[in-house]
PDB file of C-alpha atoms in Angstrom:
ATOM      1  CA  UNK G   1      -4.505  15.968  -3.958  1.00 73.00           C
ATOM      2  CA  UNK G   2      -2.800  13.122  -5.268  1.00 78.00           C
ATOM      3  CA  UNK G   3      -1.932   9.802  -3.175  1.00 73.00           C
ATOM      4  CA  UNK G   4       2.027  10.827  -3.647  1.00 80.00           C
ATOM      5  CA  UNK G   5       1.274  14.053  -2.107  1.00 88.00           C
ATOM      6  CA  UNK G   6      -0.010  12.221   0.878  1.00 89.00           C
ATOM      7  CA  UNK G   7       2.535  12.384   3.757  1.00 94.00           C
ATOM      8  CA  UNK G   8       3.357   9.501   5.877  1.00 94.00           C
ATOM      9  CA  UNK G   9       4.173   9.233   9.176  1.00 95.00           C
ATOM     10  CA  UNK G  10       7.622   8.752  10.265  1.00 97.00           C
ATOM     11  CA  UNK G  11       6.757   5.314  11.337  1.00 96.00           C
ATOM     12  CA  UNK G  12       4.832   4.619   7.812  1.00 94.00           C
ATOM     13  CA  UNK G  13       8.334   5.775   5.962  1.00 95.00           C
ATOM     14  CA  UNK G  14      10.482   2.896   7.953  1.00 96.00           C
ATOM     15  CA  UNK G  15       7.990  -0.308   6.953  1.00 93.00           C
ATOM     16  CA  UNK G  16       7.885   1.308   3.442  1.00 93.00           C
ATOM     17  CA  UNK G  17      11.530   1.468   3.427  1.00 96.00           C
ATOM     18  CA  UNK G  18      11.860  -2.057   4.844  1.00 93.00           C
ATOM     19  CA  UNK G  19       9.371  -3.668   2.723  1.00 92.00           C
ATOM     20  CA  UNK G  20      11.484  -2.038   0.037  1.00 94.00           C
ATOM     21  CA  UNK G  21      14.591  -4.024   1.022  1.00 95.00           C
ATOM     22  CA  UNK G  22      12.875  -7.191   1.969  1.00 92.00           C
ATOM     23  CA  UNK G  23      11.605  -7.138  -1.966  1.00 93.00           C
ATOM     24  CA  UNK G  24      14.858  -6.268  -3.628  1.00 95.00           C
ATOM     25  CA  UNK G  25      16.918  -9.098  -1.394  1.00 95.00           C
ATOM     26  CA  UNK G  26      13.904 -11.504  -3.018  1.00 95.00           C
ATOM     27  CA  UNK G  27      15.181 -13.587  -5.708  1.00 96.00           C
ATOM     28  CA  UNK G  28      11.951 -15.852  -5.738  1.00 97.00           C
ATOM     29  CA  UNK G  29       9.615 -14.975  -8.586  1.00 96.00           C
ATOM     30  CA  UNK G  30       6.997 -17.159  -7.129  1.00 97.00           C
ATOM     31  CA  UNK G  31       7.163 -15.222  -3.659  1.00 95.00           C
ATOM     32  CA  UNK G  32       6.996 -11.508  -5.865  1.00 95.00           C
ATOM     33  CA  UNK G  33       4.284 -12.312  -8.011  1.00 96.00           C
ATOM     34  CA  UNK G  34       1.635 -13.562  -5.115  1.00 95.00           C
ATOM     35  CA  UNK G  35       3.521 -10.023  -3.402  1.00 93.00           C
ATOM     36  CA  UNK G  36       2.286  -8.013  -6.761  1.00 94.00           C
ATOM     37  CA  UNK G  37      -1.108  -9.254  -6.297  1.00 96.00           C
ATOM     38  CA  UNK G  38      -1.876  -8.624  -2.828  1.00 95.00           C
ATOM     39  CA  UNK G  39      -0.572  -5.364  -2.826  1.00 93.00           C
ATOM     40  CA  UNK G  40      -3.329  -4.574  -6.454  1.00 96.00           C
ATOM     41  CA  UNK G  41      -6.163  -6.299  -4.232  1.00 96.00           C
ATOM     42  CA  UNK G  42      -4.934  -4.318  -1.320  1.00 94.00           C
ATOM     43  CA  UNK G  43      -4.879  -0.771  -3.003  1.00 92.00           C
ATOM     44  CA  UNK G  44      -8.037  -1.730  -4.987  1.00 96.00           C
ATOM     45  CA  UNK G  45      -9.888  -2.380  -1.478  1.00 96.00           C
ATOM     46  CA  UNK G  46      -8.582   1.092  -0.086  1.00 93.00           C
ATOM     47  CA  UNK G  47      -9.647   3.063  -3.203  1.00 93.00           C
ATOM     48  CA  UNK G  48     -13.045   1.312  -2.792  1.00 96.00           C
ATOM     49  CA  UNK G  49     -12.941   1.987   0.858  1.00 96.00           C
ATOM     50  CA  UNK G  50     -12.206   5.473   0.386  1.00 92.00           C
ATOM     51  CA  UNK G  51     -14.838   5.892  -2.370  1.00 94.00           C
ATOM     52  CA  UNK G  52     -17.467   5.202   0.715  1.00 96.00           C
ATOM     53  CA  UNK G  53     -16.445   7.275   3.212  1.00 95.00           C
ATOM     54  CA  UNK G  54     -16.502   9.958   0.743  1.00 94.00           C
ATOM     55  CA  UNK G  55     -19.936   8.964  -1.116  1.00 95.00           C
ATOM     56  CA  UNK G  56     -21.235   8.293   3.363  1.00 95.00           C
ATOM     57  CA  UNK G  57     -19.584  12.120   3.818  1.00 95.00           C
ATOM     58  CA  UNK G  58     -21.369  13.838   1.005  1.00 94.00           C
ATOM     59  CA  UNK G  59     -24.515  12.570   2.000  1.00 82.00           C
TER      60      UNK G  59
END
């Protein structure tokens, strides 16, 4: 299963959605590009996160 066939929850789909309009009213490159890189530590730190549970699950 890939993460896009993941569903959220209803709650999950409005801050997605308004996180999506807070970035596209941005005009501040400065503001976007510190955005970008939380959001690659941020993903990076679930994967690895995930990759525990899993390797804890099987043992």
């Amino acid at each position: 299963m890939s993460p896009s066939e993941i569903p959220l929850t209803i709650e999950q789909q409005f801050r997605v959605e308004r996180a999506c309009r807070k970035i596209d009213e941005c005009n501040d490159v400065d503001a976007l590009k510190q955005l970008s890189k939380a959001l690659i530590v941020t993903a990076a730190r679930e994967r690895a996160f995930s990759r525990v549970v899993m390797e804890r699950l099987n043992g």
